[in-house]
Short mmCIF file of C-alpha atoms in Angstrom, two decimals:
data_model
loop_
_atom_site.label_atom_id
_atom_site.label_comp_id
_atom_site.label_asym_id
_atom_site.label_seq_id
_atom_site.Cartn_x
_atom_site.Cartn_y
_atom_site.Cartn_z
CA UNK A 1 92.85 123.72 118.51
CA UNK A 2 95.68 122.09 119.18
CA UNK A 3 98.42 122.89 122.37
CA UNK A 4 101.80 121.20 122.54
CA UNK A 5 104.21 119.94 125.04
CA UNK A 6 107.44 119.69 123.87
CA UNK A 7 109.32 118.46 127.70
CA UNK A 8 112.36 115.45 126.17
CA UNK A 9 115.61 117.30 126.55
CA UNK A 10 116.19 121.02 127.61
CA UNK A 11 113.33 123.16 126.20
CA UNK A 12 109.91 123.76 127.66
CA UNK A 13 108.30 124.57 124.81
CA UNK A 14 104.09 124.95 123.83
CA UNK A 15 102.61 126.45 121.31
CA UNK A 16 99.18 125.98 119.24
CA UNK A 17 98.02 125.34 115.48
CA UNK A 18 94.71 124.94 114.04
CA UNK A 19 94.21 123.80 110.76
CA UNK A 20 97.72 123.33 110.06
CA UNK A 21 98.05 127.55 111.00
CA UNK A 22 100.12 128.51 114.30
CA UNK A 23 98.53 130.45 116.44
CA UNK A 24 101.25 130.68 118.99
CA UNK A 25 104.78 129.04 120.60
CA UNK A 26 106.76 129.99 123.30
CA UNK A 27 110.23 128.31 124.58
CA UNK A 28 111.93 128.81 127.65
CA UNK A 29 115.75 126.96 127.44
CA UNK A 30 117.66 125.88 129.62
CA UNK A 31 120.87 125.82 128.14
CA UNK A 32 122.07 128.10 130.11
CA UNK A 33 121.98 125.79 133.21
CA UNK A 34 123.89 123.15 131.36
CA UNK A 35 126.16 125.05 129.67
CA UNK A 36 129.05 125.12 132.86
CA UNK A 37 128.90 121.14 132.11
CA UNK A 38 129.93 120.68 128.53
CA UNK A 39 126.81 119.13 127.34
CA UNK A 40 122.96 118.17 129.47
CA UNK A 41 122.61 117.33 132.62
CA UNK A 42 119.12 115.56 132.75
CA UNK A 43 118.33 116.51 136.38
CA UNK A 44 118.93 119.75 135.72
CA UNK A 45 116.33 119.44 133.01
CA UNK A 46 113.75 118.35 134.17
CA UNK A 47 113.58 121.03 136.85
CA UNK A 48 114.09 123.74 135.19
CA UNK A 49 110.75 122.03 132.87
CA UNK A 50 109.12 122.01 136.08
CA UNK A 51 109.75 125.68 136.32
CA UNK A 52 108.92 126.98 133.29
CA UNK A 53 105.53 124.61 132.19
CA UNK A 54 102.99 127.40 133.44
CA UNK A 55 104.73 130.14 132.65
CA UNK A 56 104.86 129.06 129.23
CA UNK A 57 101.45 127.61 128.37
CA UNK A 58 100.14 130.32 130.17
CA UNK A 59 101.89 132.43 127.55
CA UNK A 60 100.98 130.50 125.10
CA UNK A 61 97.31 131.12 125.09
CA UNK A 62 98.25 135.04 125.85
CA UNK A 63 99.60 135.55 123.17
CA UNK A 64 96.68 133.32 120.74
CA UNK A 65 94.12 135.35 122.38
CA UNK A 66 93.17 131.87 124.08
CA UNK A 67 91.60 130.54 127.40
CA UNK A 68 92.25 126.54 128.58
CA UNK A 69 88.16 126.12 127.29
CA UNK A 70 88.77 127.39 123.87
CA UNK A 71 91.60 123.51 123.36
CA UNK A 72 90.02 121.08 121.24
CA UNK A 73 92.79 118.87 121.94
CA UNK A 74 96.39 118.41 123.77
CA UNK A 75 99.60 116.41 121.62
CA UNK A 76 102.81 116.30 123.99
CA UNK A 77 105.95 114.23 122.86
CA UNK A 78 106.24 110.97 124.66
CA UNK A 79 109.88 109.74 123.29
CA UNK A 80 112.47 109.71 123.07
CA UNK A 81 114.70 111.70 125.35
CA UNK A 82 115.57 112.56 128.74
CA UNK A 83 113.07 110.77 131.11
CA UNK A 84 112.56 113.23 133.67
CA UNK A 85 112.08 115.28 131.62
CA UNK A 86 109.03 113.64 129.39
CA UNK A 87 107.91 112.48 132.63
CA UNK A 88 107.33 117.15 133.70
CA UNK A 89 105.96 118.04 130.04
CA UNK A 90 103.19 114.31 130.22
CA UNK A 91 101.74 114.71 133.71
CA UNK A 92 101.47 118.23 132.66
CA UNK A 93 99.37 118.06 129.44
CA UNK A 94 97.64 115.38 130.96
CA UNK A 95 96.30 117.48 133.45
CA UNK A 96 95.95 119.48 130.92
CA UNK A 97 93.68 117.73 128.78
CA UNK A 98 92.05 116.26 131.88
CA UNK A 99 90.68 119.84 133.11
CA UNK A 100 89.66 121.00 129.61
CA UNK A 101 87.66 117.55 129.17
CA UNK A 102 89.70 117.46 126.16
CA UNK A 103 91.49 114.25 124.08
CA UNK A 104 94.91 113.79 124.96
CA UNK A 105 97.89 112.64 121.49
CA UNK A 106 100.95 110.70 122.56
CA UNK A 107 103.82 111.96 119.15
CA UNK A 108 106.44 111.03 119.33
CA UNK A 109 109.59 113.73 119.18
CA UNK A 110 110.76 113.16 115.68
CA UNK A 111 107.83 113.33 113.89
CA UNK A 112 107.40 116.42 115.19
CA UNK A 113 109.99 118.11 113.56
CA UNK A 114 109.52 116.64 110.60
CA UNK A 115 105.92 118.34 111.40
CA UNK A 116 108.42 121.46 112.15
CA UNK A 117 108.41 121.95 108.65
CA UNK A 118 104.14 121.81 108.43
CA UNK A 119 103.79 125.49 109.75
CA UNK A 120 105.50 126.79 107.09
CA UNK A 121 105.37 125.09 103.86
CA UNK A 122 102.62 123.32 103.49
CA UNK A 123 101.15 119.85 103.53
CA UNK A 124 103.84 118.05 103.24
CA UNK A 125 104.52 115.94 99.46
CA UNK A 126 103.42 112.70 98.81
CA UNK A 127 106.48 111.21 98.33
CA UNK A 128 109.26 113.42 100.53
CA UNK A 129 112.65 112.69 101.92
CA UNK A 130 113.43 113.61 105.21
CA UNK A 131 116.68 114.80 106.60
CA UNK A 132 116.37 114.45 110.18
CA UNK A 133 119.66 116.69 112.06
CA UNK A 134 119.97 117.16 115.87
CA UNK A 135 122.17 116.93 118.16
CA UNK A 136 121.13 112.71 119.01
CA UNK A 137 119.37 112.01 116.03
CA UNK A 138 120.56 112.38 112.23
CA UNK A 139 118.53 109.93 109.56
CA UNK A 140 117.20 110.04 106.48
CA UNK A 141 113.03 108.77 106.35
CA UNK A 142 110.47 108.13 103.33
CA UNK A 143 107.74 110.08 104.45
CA UNK A 144 104.62 109.01 102.26
CA UNK A 145 101.18 110.57 104.91
CA UNK A 146 102.92 110.62 108.05
CA UNK A 147 100.07 110.25 110.36
CA UNK A 148 98.26 107.21 108.91
CA UNK A 149 101.44 105.33 107.57
CA UNK A 150 104.69 104.09 108.91
CA UNK A 151 107.76 105.92 108.06
CA UNK A 152 109.94 103.63 106.12
CA UNK A 153 113.42 105.00 107.74
CA UNK A 154 116.36 104.63 105.06
CA UNK A 155 119.06 104.95 107.07
CA UNK A 156 120.30 106.26 110.73
CA UNK A 157 123.36 106.56 112.08
CA UNK A 158 126.43 104.09 113.44
CA UNK A 159 127.17 105.99 115.95
CA UNK A 160 127.67 109.62 117.61
CA UNK A 161 124.77 111.81 115.51
CA UNK A 162 126.00 114.94 113.79
CA UNK A 163 124.90 118.11 117.17
CA UNK A 164 127.45 114.83 118.77
CA UNK A 165 129.78 115.55 116.57
CA UNK A 166 129.79 119.66 116.98
CA UNK A 167 129.40 119.22 120.79
CA UNK A 168 132.66 117.30 121.42
CA UNK A 169 135.05 118.82 118.63
CA UNK A 170 133.57 122.42 120.14
CA UNK A 171 134.99 121.18 123.32
CA UNK A 172 138.25 120.18 121.74
CA UNK A 173 138.26 123.50 119.94
CA UNK A 174 137.84 125.27 123.41
CA UNK A 175 134.58 127.39 122.44
CA UNK A 176 131.32 126.31 124.57
CA UNK A 177 128.40 124.86 124.55
CA UNK A 178 125.82 124.03 122.55
CA UNK A 179 128.67 122.85 120.12
CA UNK A 180 126.70 123.11 117.06
CA UNK A 181 126.08 127.33 116.69
CA UNK A 182 129.04 128.09 118.12
CA UNK A 183 131.13 125.68 115.81
CA UNK A 184 128.97 128.15 112.43
CA UNK A 185 129.96 131.57 114.67
CA UNK A 186 133.82 130.03 114.40
CA UNK A 187 133.85 128.84 110.76
CA UNK A 188 132.73 132.00 109.06
CA UNK A 189 136.34 133.15 109.17
CA UNK A 190 138.01 129.60 108.38
CA UNK A 191 138.88 127.89 105.11
CA UNK A 192 136.98 124.46 105.12
CA UNK A 193 139.98 122.69 103.15
CA UNK A 194 142.69 124.42 105.69
CA UNK A 195 142.24 120.07 107.31
CA UNK A 196 140.83 117.47 104.35
CA UNK A 197 138.49 116.50 106.97
CA UNK A 198 136.92 112.42 106.30
CA UNK A 199 133.61 111.61 104.59
CA UNK A 200 132.77 108.33 106.53
CA UNK A 201 131.18 105.63 104.99
CA UNK A 202 130.60 107.86 101.92
CA UNK A 203 133.38 104.65 100.00
CA UNK A 204 131.66 103.21 96.56
CA UNK A 205 129.73 99.94 99.19
CA UNK A 206 130.29 101.40 101.41
CA UNK A 207 125.83 101.95 103.09
CA UNK A 208 124.47 105.05 101.33
CA UNK A 209 122.46 106.09 103.78
CA UNK A 210 123.17 105.42 107.28
CA UNK A 211 125.60 107.47 109.07
CA UNK A 212 128.97 107.39 110.90
CA UNK A 213 130.01 111.06 112.97
CA UNK A 214 132.79 109.26 115.01
CA UNK A 215 135.40 108.80 112.78
CA UNK A 216 135.20 112.09 111.82
CA UNK A 217 135.04 113.38 115.59
CA UNK A 218 138.28 111.40 116.71
CA UNK A 219 139.79 112.52 113.58
CA UNK A 220 139.64 116.16 114.55
CA UNK A 221 140.77 116.04 118.08
CA UNK A 222 144.22 114.14 116.73
CA UNK A 223 144.57 117.12 114.53
CA UNK A 224 144.40 119.90 116.99
CA UNK A 225 146.58 117.54 119.59
CA UNK A 226 149.49 116.99 117.00
CA UNK A 227 148.65 121.36 117.17
CA UNK A 228 149.40 120.98 120.86
CA UNK A 229 152.30 118.27 121.03
CA UNK A 230 154.55 120.86 119.24
CA UNK A 231 153.38 123.70 121.23
CA UNK A 232 150.99 125.79 119.63
CA UNK A 233 146.67 126.01 119.83
CA UNK A 234 145.07 124.29 116.53
CA UNK A 235 143.68 126.99 113.96
CA UNK A 236 140.23 126.69 115.36
CA UNK A 237 138.60 128.80 113.38
CA UNK A 238 140.31 126.66 109.62
CA UNK A 239 139.18 123.27 111.93
CA UNK A 240 135.30 124.55 112.86
CA UNK A 241 135.05 125.66 108.97
CA UNK A 242 136.39 122.31 108.00
CA UNK A 243 134.32 119.76 110.27
CA UNK A 244 131.17 121.63 109.35
CA UNK A 245 132.35 121.32 105.06
CA UNK A 246 133.18 117.66 106.32
CA UNK A 247 129.54 117.10 107.85
CA UNK A 248 127.50 118.93 105.52
CA UNK A 249 129.30 117.34 102.64
CA UNK A 250 128.55 114.23 103.89
CA UNK A 251 124.83 114.54 105.12
CA UNK A 252 123.46 116.79 101.25
CA UNK A 253 125.53 114.11 99.62
CA UNK A 254 123.52 110.97 101.13
CA UNK A 255 120.55 112.94 100.49
CA UNK A 256 120.24 113.33 97.43
CA UNK A 257 121.98 109.55 96.63
CA UNK A 258 118.32 109.01 98.36
CA UNK A 259 116.06 111.35 96.71
CA UNK A 260 117.60 109.92 93.34
CA UNK A 261 117.37 106.69 94.08
CA UNK A 262 113.69 106.94 94.86
CA UNK A 263 113.14 109.38 92.85
CA UNK A 264 111.42 111.42 94.40
CA UNK A 265 111.57 115.32 94.12
CA UNK A 266 111.26 117.62 97.72
CA UNK A 267 113.85 117.15 99.65
CA UNK A 268 113.18 118.73 103.48
CA UNK A 269 115.99 119.35 106.35
CA UNK A 270 114.64 119.33 109.73
CA UNK A 271 115.75 119.39 113.59
CA UNK A 272 118.38 120.97 114.75
CA UNK A 273 121.55 121.44 112.57
CA UNK A 274 119.36 122.20 109.83
CA UNK A 275 119.63 125.44 111.79
CA UNK A 276 123.64 124.80 111.32
CA UNK A 277 124.50 127.86 107.23
CA UNK A 278 127.23 125.86 106.13
CA UNK A 279 124.83 122.59 106.86
CA UNK A 280 121.30 124.96 104.38
CA UNK A 281 123.66 126.38 102.05
CA UNK A 282 125.48 123.37 100.43
CA UNK A 283 121.81 121.56 100.47
CA UNK A 284 120.46 124.80 98.13
CA UNK A 285 122.70 124.83 96.02
CA UNK A 286 122.81 121.00 95.57
CA UNK A 287 119.50 120.89 95.58
CA UNK A 288 118.75 123.11 92.86
CA UNK A 289 121.38 121.17 90.66
CA UNK A 290 119.25 118.46 90.62
CA UNK A 291 116.03 120.00 90.12
CA UNK A 292 115.01 118.83 93.92
CA UNK A 293 112.98 121.22 96.20
CA UNK A 294 113.94 121.63 99.29
CA UNK A 295 112.24 122.76 102.15
CA UNK A 296 112.95 124.16 105.76
CA UNK A 297 111.66 125.21 108.47
CA UNK A 298 112.64 128.67 109.73
CA UNK A 299 114.81 128.31 112.27
CA UNK A 300 112.51 129.13 115.17
CA UNK A 301 111.38 125.58 114.32
CA UNK A 302 114.61 124.33 113.53
CA UNK A 303 115.57 123.17 117.20
CA UNK A 304 112.69 121.59 120.37
CA UNK A 305 109.22 123.63 120.59
CA UNK A 306 106.08 123.13 121.49
CA UNK A 307 104.84 124.48 117.89
CA UNK A 308 106.10 120.82 116.29
CA UNK A 309 104.45 119.31 118.40
CA UNK A 310 101.17 120.14 118.24
CA UNK A 311 101.73 120.57 113.78
CA UNK A 312 101.32 116.27 114.17
CA UNK A 313 98.09 116.97 117.16
CA UNK A 314 96.51 119.13 115.02
CA UNK A 315 97.10 116.63 112.16
CA UNK A 316 96.15 113.88 113.49
CA UNK A 317 92.93 114.56 114.97
CA UNK A 318 91.54 116.10 111.33
CA UNK A 319 93.24 111.59 110.08
CA UNK A 320 90.42 110.35 112.79
CA UNK A 321 92.96 109.33 115.01
CA UNK A 322 92.06 107.50 118.33
CA UNK A 323 93.16 110.02 121.36
CA UNK A 324 95.33 108.27 123.87
CA UNK A 325 94.00 107.02 126.80
CA UNK A 326 95.45 108.90 130.34
CA UNK A 327 97.09 106.04 131.33
CA UNK A 328 100.77 106.80 128.73
CA UNK A 329 103.38 106.55 129.61
CA UNK A 330 106.47 107.70 128.02
CA UNK A 331 109.82 105.61 126.27
CA UNK A 332 112.76 107.53 126.29
CA UNK A 333 114.44 105.30 123.77
CA UNK A 334 111.27 105.26 121.26
CA UNK A 335 111.97 104.55 117.78
CA UNK A 336 110.28 105.64 114.73
CA UNK A 337 108.14 104.10 113.35
CA UNK A 338 104.45 106.27 113.59
CA UNK A 339 103.41 109.90 114.43
CA UNK A 340 101.00 108.67 117.40
CA UNK A 341 103.67 107.45 120.07
CA UNK A 342 100.86 105.99 123.18
CA UNK A 343 103.14 103.45 125.38
CA UNK A 344 101.35 102.25 128.51
CA UNK A 345 103.02 101.67 131.45
CA UNK A 346 104.04 97.89 132.22
CA UNK A 347 101.71 95.19 133.80
CA UNK A 348 102.69 94.73 137.47
CA UNK A 349 104.05 91.10 138.47
CA UNK A 350 102.62 89.68 141.55
CA UNK A 351 104.60 88.29 143.60
CA UNK A 352 103.17 84.71 144.16
#
C-alpha cells in the first residue's frame, strides 16, 4: 500500500496504489492564484502546497478507507520542479514516512507521468516508446523496464516545450492561463488550415526525434502582430486551430517515426498536453494507420497528481528497490535517467 506525494509545480497531489491498482487520489490546484500573473509564481505555489498538504493526504486516506498506519511505503517527487514546491512535498513525505515507520522512495517526476498509464492499462509493454508532453517537458523515450533499467532519451525539446508554446501564444492571443486548455477550446471554432505555421525540425537532415517550439511561438506572435498593425484583431479561433494542428503534427510525426525506427508496437502519450483533443485525435489516427497500439491515460491522470508517483513507488517496492535515506534531498533540474531519484545534500565545505 503506497502513498504518493506530488508537489513539483502548482498541484498538490496524494494518491494511494496497491499492486498496480489505484485506490484513491486527490489533487488541490493553485492554478487560479497564478492565472492573474499569466504563469506559475514559485512563492505562491510553495505557500499553496503548505496549506493543501494535510487536507489532500487526509482526503486520499479517507477515500481509500485507510489510516496512515496501514500504509506500507511513501513515495514523493524529488525532482525536477520548483525548488520551494518540491521542498514542501518532500518535508511532508519524510514526516509521514517517519511517523508511520515505513520506507521512503524518491521519484523522478517524469517517470511518474510514464507510470500513470499503468493505472489504466496495466504493465508497460517491453519495449515501448513514450512521448511526454507537458508545460515544461517534451521528450521521446524508449522504455523497457521503467524501474529496473535506464531510460533511453531519443529526443528532447531544444527550447520551449509544447505546453510552454501554448501558454505563450495564448497570452499573445488574449486567451486566459493556462494556455493549453484555452487554445484547445478556441480551436474548436477555427480552421486548422487557415494559417501555414511551420513544423519545426521536420525537414530532411533535421534531428528526427528532437523538438523545438520557440520558432513556432515566434511565428504565431508575428502573425498576430501583422493583424494588429493593420488595425484589426487576429482571428483567434483560426490562429488557435492552426497552432494546435502544427504542434500535434510535429509531436505525432516524430513519435511514429521513433516507433517505426525502433520496431516498437506501442506508443504511450503522457503529460498535461496529452489531454489536448487534437493531439489525441491525430495520434489515434496515425497509430491506427501504422498498426501501432496507442495508450493514453485518462484526462485526470495526464496532469500532475500523486497517483502517478504512488504508481512508481509501487513498482519500486515490488521490484525490491532500495528506499531512500531520510536525508534525501531534491534536485529541481534532475535529468531523467532512472525512475528512482534520491539525491543527497552536498557535503558542507569546512573552512579552516
